[in-house]
Every structure is written in C-alpha cells, then in structure tokens.
PDB file of C-alpha atoms (C1' of nucleotides) in Angstrom:
ATOM      1  CA  MET K 101      19.859 -14.947  -1.088  1.00 34.00           C
ATOM      2  CA  SER K 102      23.143 -13.753   0.229  1.00 34.00           C
ATOM      3  CA  LYS K 103      21.662 -12.274   3.421  1.00 31.00           C
ATOM      4  CA  SER K 104      25.108 -11.005   4.172  1.00 32.00           C
ATOM      5  CA  TRP K 105      24.382  -7.603   5.658  1.00 33.00           C
ATOM      6  CA  PRO K 106      23.450  -7.032   9.243  1.00 35.00           C
ATOM      7  CA  VAL K 107      19.895  -6.775  10.394  1.00 37.00           C
ATOM      8  CA  LEU K 108      18.497  -3.346   9.612  1.00 43.00           C
ATOM      9  CA  ASN K 109      15.150  -1.800  10.267  1.00 52.00           C
ATOM     10  CA  ALA K 110      13.039  -0.656   7.363  1.00 57.00           C
ATOM     11  CA  VAL K 111      14.199   2.938   7.447  1.00 57.00           C
ATOM     12  CA  ASP K 112      17.855   1.947   7.380  1.00 53.00           C
ATOM     13  CA  THR K 113      17.226  -0.332   4.447  1.00 52.00           C
ATOM     14  CA  VAL K 114      15.653   2.492   2.530  1.00 53.00           C
ATOM     15  CA  ALA K 115      18.647   4.609   3.366  1.00 49.00           C
ATOM     16  CA  CYS K 116      21.187   2.112   2.105  1.00 48.00           C
ATOM     17  CA  CYS K 117      19.821   0.674  -1.116  1.00 50.00           C
ATOM     18  CA  SER K 118      19.936   2.009  -4.597  1.00 53.00           C
ATOM     19  CA  PRO K 119      17.257   3.919  -6.453  1.00 60.00           C
ATOM     20  CA  LEU K 120      14.569   1.814  -8.006  1.00 68.00           C
ATOM     21  CA  ALA K 121      15.833   2.050 -11.538  1.00 64.00           C
ATOM     22  CA  HIS K 122      19.560   1.799 -10.906  1.00 66.00           C
ATOM     23  CA  GLU K 123      19.819  -1.907 -10.298  1.00 77.00           C
ATOM     24  CA  PRO K 124      17.287  -4.593  -9.473  1.00 86.00           C
ATOM     25  CA  MET K 125      16.191  -4.720  -5.879  1.00 92.00           C
ATOM     26  CA  THR K 126      16.702  -7.950  -4.023  1.00 92.00           C
ATOM     27  CA  GLN K 127      13.744  -9.753  -2.571  1.00 94.00           C
ATOM     28  CA  GLU K 128      14.957  -8.870   0.908  1.00 93.00           C
ATOM     29  CA  GLN K 129      15.209  -5.189   0.088  1.00 91.00           C
ATOM     30  CA  ALA K 130      11.730  -5.213  -1.438  1.00 95.00           C
ATOM     31  CA  GLU K 131      10.301  -6.927   1.619  1.00 95.00           C
ATOM     32  CA  GLN K 132      11.849  -4.259   3.857  1.00 94.00           C
ATOM     33  CA  VAL K 133      10.718  -1.290   1.811  1.00 96.00           C
ATOM     34  CA  ALA K 134       7.209  -2.399   0.865  1.00 97.00           C
ATOM     35  CA  PRO K 135       5.805  -2.045   4.414  1.00 97.00           C
ATOM     36  CA  LEU K 136       6.890   1.607   4.466  1.00 98.00           C
ATOM     37  CA  LEU K 137       5.039   2.265   1.227  1.00 98.00           C
ATOM     38  CA  LYS K 138       2.070   0.262   2.459  1.00 98.00           C
ATOM     39  CA  ALA K 139       1.921   2.443   5.545  1.00 98.00           C
ATOM     40  CA  LEU K 140       1.706   5.516   3.300  1.00 98.00           C
ATOM     41  CA  ALA K 141      -0.657   3.925   0.789  1.00 98.00           C
ATOM     42  CA  ASP K 142      -3.874   4.902   2.493  1.00 98.00           C
ATOM     43  CA  PRO K 143      -5.724   8.181   1.974  1.00 98.00           C
ATOM     44  CA  VAL K 144      -6.265   8.714   5.689  1.00 98.00           C
ATOM     45  CA  ARG K 145      -2.635   8.013   6.572  1.00 98.00           C
ATOM     46  CA  LEU K 146      -1.400  10.199   3.717  1.00 97.00           C
ATOM     47  CA  ARG K 147      -3.452  13.094   5.060  1.00 97.00           C
ATOM     48  CA  LEU K 148      -2.295  12.358   8.605  1.00 98.00           C
ATOM     49  CA  MET K 149       1.347  12.511   7.513  1.00 97.00           C
ATOM     50  CA  SER K 150       0.635  15.705   5.625  1.00 96.00           C
ATOM     51  CA  LEU K 151      -1.221  17.287   8.531  1.00 97.00           C
ATOM     52  CA  VAL K 152       1.525  16.426  10.999  1.00 97.00           C
ATOM     53  CA  ALA K 153       4.364  17.491   8.703  1.00 95.00           C
ATOM     54  CA  SER K 154       2.746  20.797   7.804  1.00 94.00           C
ATOM     55  CA  HIS K 155       1.598  21.621  11.329  1.00 94.00           C
ATOM     56  CA  GLU K 156       3.318  24.472  13.087  1.00 90.00           C
ATOM     57  CA  GLY K 157       6.375  23.262  14.927  1.00 91.00           C
ATOM     58  CA  GLY K 158       6.443  20.153  12.773  1.00 92.00           C
ATOM     59  CA  GLU K 159       4.372  18.250  15.286  1.00 95.00           C
ATOM     60  CA  ALA K 160       0.725  17.761  16.140  1.00 97.00           C
ATOM     61  CA  CYS K 161      -1.214  16.101  18.894  1.00 97.00           C
ATOM     62  CA  VAL K 162      -4.036  13.707  18.200  1.00 97.00           C
ATOM     63  CA  CYS K 163      -6.549  16.343  19.155  1.00 96.00           C
ATOM     64  CA  ASP K 164      -5.298  18.456  16.235  1.00 95.00           C
ATOM     65  CA  LEU K 165      -5.898  15.606  13.822  1.00 97.00           C
ATOM     66  CA  THR K 166      -9.166  13.866  14.628  1.00 97.00           C
ATOM     67  CA  GLY K 167     -11.230  16.870  13.670  1.00 95.00           C
ATOM     68  CA  ALA K 168     -10.028  16.716  10.077  1.00 96.00           C
ATOM     69  CA  PHE K 169     -11.638  13.334   9.476  1.00 97.00           C
ATOM     70  CA  ASP K 170     -15.098  11.884   9.564  1.00 97.00           C
ATOM     71  CA  LEU K 171     -13.767   8.870  11.428  1.00 98.00           C
ATOM     72  CA  SER K 172     -13.868   7.644  15.000  1.00 98.00           C
ATOM     73  CA  GLN K 173     -11.049   8.434  17.403  1.00 98.00           C
ATOM     74  CA  PRO K 174      -9.961   4.772  17.670  1.00 98.00           C
ATOM     75  CA  THR K 175      -9.642   4.607  13.903  1.00 98.00           C
ATOM     76  CA  ILE K 176      -7.368   7.648  13.830  1.00 98.00           C
ATOM     77  CA  SER K 177      -5.405   6.139  16.702  1.00 98.00           C
ATOM     78  CA  HIS K 178      -5.042   2.943  14.702  1.00 98.00           C
ATOM     79  CA  HIS K 179      -3.683   4.778  11.647  1.00 98.00           C
ATOM     80  CA  LEU K 180      -1.242   6.748  13.778  1.00 98.00           C
ATOM     81  CA  LYS K 181      -0.036   3.493  15.275  1.00 98.00           C
ATOM     82  CA  VAL K 182       0.605   2.065  11.814  1.00 98.00           C
ATOM     83  CA  LEU K 183       2.600   5.140  10.810  1.00 98.00           C
ATOM     84  CA  HIS K 184       4.543   5.075  14.074  1.00 98.00           C
ATOM     85  CA  ALA K 185       5.250   1.347  13.872  1.00 98.00           C
ATOM     86  CA  SER K 186       6.616   1.725  10.352  1.00 97.00           C
ATOM     87  CA  GLY K 187       8.966   4.477  11.470  1.00 97.00           C
ATOM     88  CA  LEU K 188       7.318   7.331   9.590  1.00 97.00           C
ATOM     89  CA  LEU K 189       6.056   9.139  12.682  1.00 98.00           C
ATOM     90  CA  ASP K 190       7.776   9.823  15.973  1.00 98.00           C
ATOM     91  CA  ARG K 191       5.643   9.675  19.100  1.00 98.00           C
ATOM     92  CA  ASP K 192       6.120  11.871  22.152  1.00 97.00           C
ATOM     93  CA  LYS K 193       3.767  11.860  25.118  1.00 96.00           C
ATOM     94  CA  ARG K 194       3.742  15.105  27.081  1.00 95.00           C
ATOM     95  CA  GLY K 195       1.288  15.180  29.924  1.00 94.00           C
ATOM     96  CA  VAL K 196      -2.127  14.185  28.749  1.00 96.00           C
ATOM     97  CA  TRP K 197      -1.361  14.826  25.123  1.00 97.00           C
ATOM     98  CA  VAL K 198       0.538  12.730  22.592  1.00 98.00           C
ATOM     99  CA  TYR K 199       2.489  14.572  19.933  1.00 98.00           C
ATOM    100  CA  TYR K 200       3.454  13.074  16.596  1.00 98.00           C
ATOM    101  CA  ARG K 201       6.286  14.292  14.401  1.00 97.00           C
ATOM    102  CA  ALA K 202       7.023  13.299  10.801  1.00 97.00           C
ATOM    103  CA  ARG K 203      10.279  11.461  10.164  1.00 96.00           C
ATOM    104  CA  THR K 204      11.323  13.634   7.248  1.00 94.00           C
ATOM    105  CA  ASP K 205      14.546  11.665   6.868  1.00 93.00           C
ATOM    106  CA  ALA K 206      12.577   8.481   6.292  1.00 94.00           C
ATOM    107  CA  LEU K 207      10.355  10.275   3.796  1.00 95.00           C
ATOM    108  CA  ALA K 208      13.364  11.691   1.969  1.00 93.00           C
ATOM    109  CA  HIS K 209      15.006   8.292   1.742  1.00 91.00           C
ATOM    110  CA  LEU K 210      11.810   6.723   0.471  1.00 94.00           C
ATOM    111  CA  ALA K 211      11.533   9.460  -2.125  1.00 93.00           C
ATOM    112  CA  ALA K 212      15.142   8.947  -3.211  1.00 90.00           C
ATOM    113  CA  LEU K 213      14.543   5.249  -3.626  1.00 92.00           C
ATOM    114  CA  ILE K 214      11.450   5.734  -5.737  1.00 91.00           C
ATOM    115  CA  SER K 215      12.819   8.384  -8.028  1.00 84.00           C
ATOM    116  CA  ALA K 216      14.800   7.756 -11.156  1.00 55.00           C
ATOM    117  CA  PRO K 217      18.544   7.031 -11.151  1.00 42.00           C
ATOM    118  CA  GLY K 218      20.865   9.982 -10.957  1.00 36.00           C
ATOM    119  CA  ASP K 219      19.323  11.183  -7.698  1.00 39.00           C
ATOM    120  CA  ALA K 220      22.030  10.940  -5.108  1.00 34.00           C
ATOM    121  CA  LEU K 221      21.387   9.325  -1.772  1.00 35.00           C
ATOM    122  CA  VAL K 222      22.734  10.870   1.405  1.00 32.00           C
TER     123      VAL K 222
ATOM    124  CA  MET Z 288     -13.588  21.060  -0.508  1.00 33.00           C
ATOM    125  CA  SER Z 289     -13.319  23.479  -3.343  1.00 33.00           C
ATOM    126  CA  LYS Z 290     -13.395  20.754  -6.002  1.00 31.00           C
ATOM    127  CA  SER Z 291     -12.663  23.472  -8.479  1.00 32.00           C
ATOM    128  CA  TRP Z 292     -10.046  21.864 -10.696  1.00 32.00           C
ATOM    129  CA  PRO Z 293     -10.842  19.641 -13.630  1.00 33.00           C
ATOM    130  CA  VAL Z 294     -10.836  15.882 -13.455  1.00 35.00           C
ATOM    131  CA  LEU Z 295      -7.295  14.548 -13.486  1.00 41.00           C
ATOM    132  CA  ASN Z 296      -5.902  11.054 -13.477  1.00 51.00           C
ATOM    133  CA  ALA Z 297      -3.707   9.910 -10.613  1.00 56.00           C
ATOM    134  CA  VAL Z 298      -0.402  10.721 -12.279  1.00 55.00           C
ATOM    135  CA  ASP Z 299      -1.505  14.248 -13.107  1.00 51.00           C
ATOM    136  CA  THR Z 300      -2.625  14.798  -9.550  1.00 52.00           C
ATOM    137  CA  VAL Z 301       0.755  13.751  -8.245  1.00 52.00           C
ATOM    138  CA  ALA Z 302       2.340  16.131 -10.695  1.00 48.00           C
ATOM    139  CA  CYS Z 303       0.299  19.105  -9.617  1.00 48.00           C
ATOM    140  CA  CYS Z 304       0.050  18.985  -5.864  1.00 49.00           C
ATOM    141  CA  SER Z 305       2.436  20.120  -3.222  1.00 53.00           C
ATOM    142  CA  PRO Z 306       4.969  18.051  -1.325  1.00 60.00           C
ATOM    143  CA  LEU Z 307       3.611  16.167   1.640  1.00 67.00           C
ATOM    144  CA  ALA Z 308       4.949  18.503   4.257  1.00 63.00           C
ATOM    145  CA  HIS Z 309       4.325  21.824   2.557  1.00 65.00           C
ATOM    146  CA  GLU Z 310       0.645  22.125   3.177  1.00 76.00           C
ATOM    147  CA  PRO Z 311      -2.043  19.647   4.144  1.00 86.00           C
ATOM    148  CA  MET Z 312      -3.322  17.446   1.368  1.00 92.00           C
ATOM    149  CA  THR Z 313      -6.997  17.545   0.629  1.00 92.00           C
ATOM    150  CA  GLN Z 314      -9.027  14.389   0.905  1.00 94.00           C
ATOM    151  CA  GLU Z 315      -9.419  14.344  -2.851  1.00 93.00           C
ATOM    152  CA  GLN Z 316      -5.693  14.605  -3.431  1.00 91.00           C
ATOM    153  CA  ALA Z 317      -5.020  11.830  -0.928  1.00 95.00           C
ATOM    154  CA  GLU Z 318      -7.581   9.592  -2.600  1.00 95.00           C
ATOM    155  CA  GLN Z 319      -5.916  10.151  -5.953  1.00 94.00           C
ATOM    156  CA  VAL Z 320      -2.357   9.573  -4.769  1.00 96.00           C
ATOM    157  CA  ALA Z 321      -2.914   6.642  -2.403  1.00 97.00           C
ATOM    158  CA  PRO Z 322      -3.663   4.133  -5.203  1.00 97.00           C
ATOM    159  CA  LEU Z 323      -0.297   4.903  -6.788  1.00 98.00           C
ATOM    160  CA  LEU Z 324       1.487   4.166  -3.528  1.00 98.00           C
ATOM    161  CA  LYS Z 325      -0.673   1.120  -2.998  1.00 98.00           C
ATOM    162  CA  ALA Z 326       0.387  -0.190  -6.385  1.00 98.00           C
ATOM    163  CA  LEU Z 327       4.028   0.150  -5.326  1.00 98.00           C
ATOM    164  CA  ALA Z 328       3.484  -1.148  -1.812  1.00 98.00           C
ATOM    165  CA  ASP Z 329       4.003  -4.816  -2.573  1.00 98.00           C
ATOM    166  CA  PRO Z 330       7.364  -6.597  -2.571  1.00 98.00           C
ATOM    167  CA  VAL Z 331       6.665  -8.356  -5.862  1.00 98.00           C
ATOM    168  CA  ARG Z 332       5.539  -5.175  -7.608  1.00 98.00           C
ATOM    169  CA  LEU Z 333       8.472  -3.206  -6.198  1.00 97.00           C
ATOM    170  CA  ARG Z 334      10.864  -5.765  -7.666  1.00 97.00           C
ATOM    171  CA  LEU Z 335       8.944  -5.808 -10.943  1.00 97.00           C
ATOM    172  CA  MET Z 336       9.268  -2.027 -11.224  1.00 97.00           C
ATOM    173  CA  SER Z 337      12.939  -2.273 -10.373  1.00 96.00           C
ATOM    174  CA  LEU Z 338      13.563  -5.083 -12.848  1.00 96.00           C
ATOM    175  CA  VAL Z 339      11.796  -3.252 -15.663  1.00 96.00           C
ATOM    176  CA  ALA Z 340      13.425   0.105 -14.907  1.00 95.00           C
ATOM    177  CA  SER Z 341      16.912  -1.356 -14.673  1.00 94.00           C
ATOM    178  CA  HIS Z 342      16.576  -3.660 -17.666  1.00 94.00           C
ATOM    179  CA  GLU Z 343      18.612  -2.810 -20.726  1.00 90.00           C
ATOM    180  CA  GLY Z 344      16.721  -0.442 -22.977  1.00 91.00           C
ATOM    181  CA  GLY Z 345      14.500   0.532 -20.081  1.00 91.00           C
ATOM    182  CA  GLU Z 346      11.969  -2.096 -20.990  1.00 95.00           C
ATOM    183  CA  ALA Z 347      11.413  -5.779 -20.378  1.00 97.00           C
ATOM    184  CA  CYS Z 348       9.019  -8.411 -21.648  1.00 97.00           C
ATOM    185  CA  VAL Z 349       7.117 -10.681 -19.307  1.00 97.00           C
ATOM    186  CA  CYS Z 350       9.429 -13.537 -20.174  1.00 96.00           C
ATOM    187  CA  ASP Z 351      12.322 -11.530 -18.713  1.00 95.00           C
ATOM    188  CA  LEU Z 352      10.466 -11.125 -15.429  1.00 97.00           C
ATOM    189  CA  THR Z 353       8.713 -14.352 -14.512  1.00 96.00           C
ATOM    190  CA  GLY Z 354      11.978 -16.194 -13.938  1.00 95.00           C
ATOM    191  CA  ALA Z 355      12.961 -13.855 -11.110  1.00 96.00           C
ATOM    192  CA  PHE Z 356      10.037 -14.950  -8.943  1.00 97.00           C
ATOM    193  CA  ASP Z 357       8.820 -18.145  -7.408  1.00 97.00           C
ATOM    194  CA  LEU Z 358       5.304 -17.302  -8.504  1.00 98.00           C
ATOM    195  CA  SER Z 359       2.982 -18.486 -11.230  1.00 98.00           C
ATOM    196  CA  GLN Z 360       2.799 -16.637 -14.532  1.00 98.00           C
ATOM    197  CA  PRO Z 361      -0.812 -15.496 -13.961  1.00 98.00           C
ATOM    198  CA  THR Z 362       0.252 -13.950 -10.670  1.00 98.00           C
ATOM    199  CA  ILE Z 363       3.033 -11.979 -12.365  1.00 98.00           C
ATOM    200  CA  SER Z 364       0.566 -10.968 -15.051  1.00 98.00           C
ATOM    201  CA  HIS Z 365      -1.807  -9.774 -12.349  1.00 98.00           C
ATOM    202  CA  HIS Z 366       0.851  -7.610 -10.708  1.00 98.00           C
ATOM    203  CA  LEU Z 367       1.884  -6.142 -14.034  1.00 98.00           C
ATOM    204  CA  LYS Z 368      -1.749  -5.294 -14.694  1.00 98.00           C
ATOM    205  CA  VAL Z 369      -1.974  -3.463 -11.369  1.00 98.00           C
ATOM    206  CA  LEU Z 370       1.163  -1.445 -12.147  1.00 98.00           C
ATOM    207  CA  HIS Z 371      -0.072  -0.672 -15.649  1.00 98.00           C
ATOM    208  CA  ALA Z 372      -3.561   0.289 -14.489  1.00 97.00           C
ATOM    209  CA  SER Z 373      -2.104   2.707 -11.957  1.00 97.00           C
ATOM    210  CA  GLY Z 374       0.016   4.386 -14.625  1.00 97.00           C
ATOM    211  CA  LEU Z 375       3.399   3.267 -13.341  1.00 97.00           C
ATOM    212  CA  LEU Z 376       4.156   0.950 -16.257  1.00 98.00           C
ATOM    213  CA  ASP Z 377       3.648   1.454 -19.964  1.00 98.00           C
ATOM    214  CA  ARG Z 378       2.557  -1.565 -21.972  1.00 98.00           C
ATOM    215  CA  ASP Z 379       3.611  -2.262 -25.552  1.00 97.00           C
ATOM    216  CA  LYS Z 380       2.704  -5.437 -27.415  1.00 96.00           C
ATOM    217  CA  ARG Z 381       5.122  -6.346 -30.198  1.00 95.00           C
ATOM    218  CA  GLY Z 382       4.339  -9.614 -31.900  1.00 94.00           C
ATOM    219  CA  VAL Z 383       3.917 -12.356 -29.375  1.00 96.00           C
ATOM    220  CA  TRP Z 384       5.738 -10.490 -26.657  1.00 97.00           C
ATOM    221  CA  VAL Z 385       4.523  -7.715 -24.373  1.00 98.00           C
ATOM    222  CA  TYR Z 386       7.059  -5.133 -23.274  1.00 98.00           C
ATOM    223  CA  TYR Z 387       6.688  -3.042 -20.151  1.00 98.00           C
ATOM    224  CA  ARG Z 388       8.439   0.268 -19.533  1.00 97.00           C
ATOM    225  CA  ALA Z 389       8.653   2.205 -16.260  1.00 96.00           C
ATOM    226  CA  ARG Z 390       6.957   5.600 -16.152  1.00 96.00           C
ATOM    227  CA  THR Z 391       9.922   7.389 -14.646  1.00 93.00           C
ATOM    228  CA  ASP Z 392       8.029  10.673 -14.732  1.00 93.00           C
ATOM    229  CA  ALA Z 393       5.315   9.228 -12.525  1.00 94.00           C
ATOM    230  CA  LEU Z 394       7.939   7.830 -10.155  1.00 95.00           C
ATOM    231  CA  ALA Z 395       9.720  11.179  -9.996  1.00 92.00           C
ATOM    232  CA  HIS Z 396       6.507  13.008  -9.226  1.00 91.00           C
ATOM    233  CA  LEU Z 397       5.602  10.523  -6.534  1.00 94.00           C
ATOM    234  CA  ALA Z 398       9.053  10.934  -5.022  1.00 93.00           C
ATOM    235  CA  ALA Z 399       8.754  14.718  -5.083  1.00 91.00           C
ATOM    236  CA  LEU Z 400       5.429  14.528  -3.305  1.00 92.00           C
ATOM    237  CA  ILE Z 401       6.743  12.258  -0.585  1.00 91.00           C
ATOM    238  CA  SER Z 402       9.928  14.130   0.117  1.00 84.00           C
ATOM    239  CA  ALA Z 403      10.244  17.096   2.400  1.00 55.00           C
ATOM    240  CA  PRO Z 404       9.369  20.653   1.366  1.00 42.00           C
ATOM    241  CA  GLY Z 405      11.983  22.537  -0.586  1.00 37.00           C
ATOM    242  CA  ASP Z 406      12.104  19.937  -3.316  1.00 39.00           C
ATOM    243  CA  ALA Z 407      10.818  21.654  -6.387  1.00 34.00           C
ATOM    244  CA  LEU Z 408       8.165  20.056  -8.543  1.00 36.00           C
ATOM    245  CA  VAL Z 409       8.442  20.236 -12.322  1.00 32.00           C
TER     246      VAL Z 409
ATOM    247  C1'  DT L 891      -5.929 -25.123 -40.897  1.00 53.42           C
ATOM    248  C1'  DA L 892      -3.621 -26.875 -37.016  1.00 53.42           C
ATOM    249  C1'  DT L 893      -0.401 -26.362 -33.421  1.00 53.42           C
ATOM    250  C1'  DC L 894       2.749 -24.260 -30.325  1.00 53.42           C
ATOM    251  C1'  DT L 895       4.075 -20.389 -27.448  1.00 53.42           C
ATOM    252  C1'  DA L 896       3.468 -16.039 -24.883  1.00 53.42           C
ATOM    253  C1'  DT L 897       0.412 -13.654 -22.234  1.00 53.42           C
ATOM    254  C1'  DG L 898      -4.149 -12.363 -20.156  1.00 53.42           C
ATOM    255  C1'  DT L 899      -8.699 -13.615 -17.747  1.00 53.42           C
ATOM    256  C1'  DT L 900     -11.779 -16.014 -14.564  1.00 53.42           C
ATOM    257  C1'  DG L 901     -13.238 -18.030 -10.349  1.00 53.42           C
ATOM    258  C1'  DA L 902     -12.165 -19.436  -5.897  1.00 53.42           C
ATOM    259  C1'  DC L 903      -9.933 -19.205  -1.492  1.00 53.42           C
ATOM    260  C1'  DA L 904      -7.272 -17.712   2.742  1.00 53.42           C
ATOM    261  C1'  DG L 905      -5.388 -13.927   4.916  1.00 53.42           C
ATOM    262  C1'  DA L 906      -4.815  -8.946   5.532  1.00 53.42           C
ATOM    263  C1'  DC L 907      -7.051  -4.451   6.132  1.00 53.42           C
ATOM    264  C1'  DG L 908     -10.170  -0.422   7.590  1.00 53.42           C
ATOM    265  C1'  DT L 909     -13.703   0.627  10.572  1.00 53.42           C
ATOM    266  C1'  DC L 910     -16.474   0.994  14.778  1.00 53.42           C
ATOM    267  C1'  DA L 911     -18.487   0.240  19.647  1.00 53.42           C
ATOM    268  C1'  DA L 912     -17.041  -0.885  23.947  1.00 53.42           C
ATOM    269  C1'  DT L 913     -13.629  -0.848  27.182  1.00 53.42           C
ATOM    270  C1'  DG L 914      -9.097   0.169  29.279  1.00 53.42           C
ATOM    271  C1'  DT L 915      -5.156   3.206  30.813  1.00 53.42           C
ATOM    272  C1'  DC L 916      -2.882   7.237  32.108  1.00 53.42           C
ATOM    273  C1'  DC L 917      -2.681  11.887  33.708  1.00 53.42           C
ATOM    274  C1'  DC L 918      -4.425  16.122  35.599  1.00 53.42           C
ATOM    275  C1'  DG L 919      -7.412  19.058  38.495  1.00 53.42           C
ATOM    276  C1'  DT L 920     -10.473  19.262  42.333  1.00 53.42           C
TER     277       DT L 920
ATOM    278  C1'  DA O 353      -9.407   9.839  46.551  1.00 53.42           C
ATOM    279  C1'  DC O 354     -12.376  11.060  42.957  1.00 53.42           C
ATOM    280  C1'  DG O 355     -13.860  12.374  38.396  1.00 53.42           C
ATOM    281  C1'  DG O 356     -13.029  13.645  33.766  1.00 53.42           C
ATOM    282  C1'  DG O 357     -10.525  14.107  29.581  1.00 53.42           C
ATOM    283  C1'  DA O 358      -6.949  12.297  26.072  1.00 53.42           C
ATOM    284  C1'  DC O 359      -5.576   8.518  23.902  1.00 53.42           C
ATOM    285  C1'  DA O 360      -4.895   3.349  23.220  1.00 53.42           C
ATOM    286  C1'  DT O 361      -6.558  -1.502  22.989  1.00 53.42           C
ATOM    287  C1'  DT O 362      -9.784  -5.197  22.075  1.00 53.42           C
ATOM    288  C1'  DG O 363     -12.981  -7.806  19.476  1.00 53.42           C
ATOM    289  C1'  DA O 364     -15.946  -8.105  15.761  1.00 53.42           C
ATOM    290  C1'  DC O 365     -17.489  -7.228  11.081  1.00 53.42           C
ATOM    291  C1'  DG O 366     -17.382  -6.671   5.957  1.00 53.42           C
ATOM    292  C1'  DT O 367     -14.269  -5.734   2.279  1.00 53.42           C
ATOM    293  C1'  DC O 368     -10.043  -5.863  -0.252  1.00 53.42           C
ATOM    294  C1'  DT O 369      -5.825  -8.412  -1.783  1.00 53.42           C
ATOM    295  C1'  DG O 370      -2.440 -11.972  -3.315  1.00 53.42           C
ATOM    296  C1'  DT O 371      -2.297 -16.365  -5.056  1.00 53.42           C
ATOM    297  C1'  DC O 372      -3.234 -20.401  -7.863  1.00 53.42           C
ATOM    298  C1'  DA O 373      -5.468 -23.803 -11.232  1.00 53.42           C
ATOM    299  C1'  DA O 374      -8.007 -23.799 -15.174  1.00 53.42           C
ATOM    300  C1'  DC O 375      -9.187 -21.735 -19.218  1.00 53.42           C
ATOM    301  C1'  DA O 376      -9.035 -18.155 -22.982  1.00 53.42           C
ATOM    302  C1'  DT O 377      -6.773 -15.367 -26.611  1.00 53.42           C
ATOM    303  C1'  DA O 378      -3.653 -13.974 -29.996  1.00 53.42           C
ATOM    304  C1'  DG O 379       0.380 -14.293 -32.959  1.00 53.42           C
ATOM    305  C1'  DA O 380       3.943 -17.190 -35.300  1.00 53.42           C
ATOM    306  C1'  DT O 381       5.028 -21.175 -37.909  1.00 53.42           C
ATOM    307  C1'  DA O 382       4.432 -25.251 -40.391  1.00 53.42           C
TER     308       DA O 382
END
DNA sequence: TATCTATGTTGACAGACGTCAATGTCCCGT
DNA sequence: ACGGGACATTGACGTCTGTCAACATAGATA
C-alpha cells in the first residue's frame, strides 16, 4: 500500500502499468483497471464500441446505433453513458445530434495490459 | 444473423473474430466474448490472473494466492472457479495441491480483439 | 482406520446491474 | 413563441454478483 504515485484516471493507469503477466498487479492498479474491463464486459456495450469504432469517420451518433438493437432508447443511452464515463468513448454534441468516438488509445492500452509479457507499451 | 459457423467455445470465438474496430461484431460474437471480459473485470480476479501468470514456472497453487488477499479461502476458490470456467486459467491437481496456469493464448486473443485494427490475429 | 490439511461446494445475504416506462432537456424549424 | 425531434435522466423492477460461514471432499500420514 505504497500509494506513492499521483492520482491518475483509469486510462492513465492502464497506460502506465505493466502487462498482466510481467509482474503482479497491485490492488490499486487492479481497482483502477477493472472498471474499464467491466464497462466492456457486456454484449450490448461490446457491440456499441464495435459499431462506433467501425463506423465511417470513426464516429457515430446515437441514431446510428439504436437501430442495431432490440432495446429501448434509454437503455442504449445508459450503455453509452457507461462507456463514456469509463473513458472508452468520447462524446461530442453537434446541434441536435450527439456523436460518439472510440478512444482507440484506451483500447490499445487495455489490450497491451491484458496480453502476455513481451508486448511493449507505448 | 447468418449463424453459419459451427458451435465454438468462448476462447475459439475470440480467436476467430475480427478486432473490435475493424467491422461490427455480431450479437452472437459479443455474447461469446463478453463473458471472458466479465471474468477479468473484477479487481480480485485481475490480481489472481496477474499473480498466477507472473509466478515462477507460470503456475501457482491456491496456497500461493490466498495470502495476497484479505478474503476468505472459499471466496478465492470461487474466483478461481470463474476464471477456470471461462477458459482463462488451466487447472491441474497434483496430490493435495491444485495448480493454476494462465491461458496466455486466450489473453493474447482477447487483447488482439480489443485493440485497434491493424493488429494481426494469429 | 483415524486424523490433519488443502481445496471445493452450498446456502444465504446485501449490493450492483440491465432494462423499461415516464418524464425532462436542449435544439432546430416554422 | 410554438411544436417536434434527439437524446438524457429518473424511478422502479427483477436478476446477477461478491462475500462469508458452515459443511463436504479428497489426499497424505501415522
């Protein structure tokens, strides 16, 4: 429980710490990273991330997304909020529409953390 | 909804499908992958994976793990069961002890799926 | 056989989570 | 100013999840 480093948000923590298998994670690191994975660990949110990331221009408005699911609009809005709050989606309101964009850097850092040792981090 | 490919377990699905941002995931793919992420999306299980993966020999018995947490032994056993059931940990009973080993291939495939397009899959 | 030790299982409980209907807010066109 | 469309928030509901105490099982050893 050294708690020596400065306060970082979840994405920064993912960016700074070692791959899963290189050395044991501290409890603090785990508690910072787990919410990011939890945000991704839902079928609807996984598809939302995928739809946004693969959409032309790298961004999509809510109206592009709701049609892909058999869920109510508030439910989609809720999932987008979770992804935005965790730092995996950027939010940009333009006029009446709200556009979401995938934080590919956050995804890449998460991927680097999960993968086996030997994978370099930025 | 082509549902044309044969039944695969979660790890195989991760191995076969495209990175998150390359093309939209199908609902079926998302429902196969999400449980893997959900298994990782807990601070205790993240640290368990990290402890096992970074332990000498690449494996660790339960007795090596329980001491790192302020949790009861049944709780650790429960988390290990979740990780094993999802295919992220291999289980090997030798005598009285049970050894767990990280499925680095599954982790690598998960990481490849999460990361941005351009990352090749095996 | 009896006992000890390492690990898993069961049952119960509080809290978190996904979902929806209803409502609210903001912006644009008329 | 008014009305409508795009999106968010609220409150409620059932379900899932993490945790523990108690108990069960299986292997080693005497």
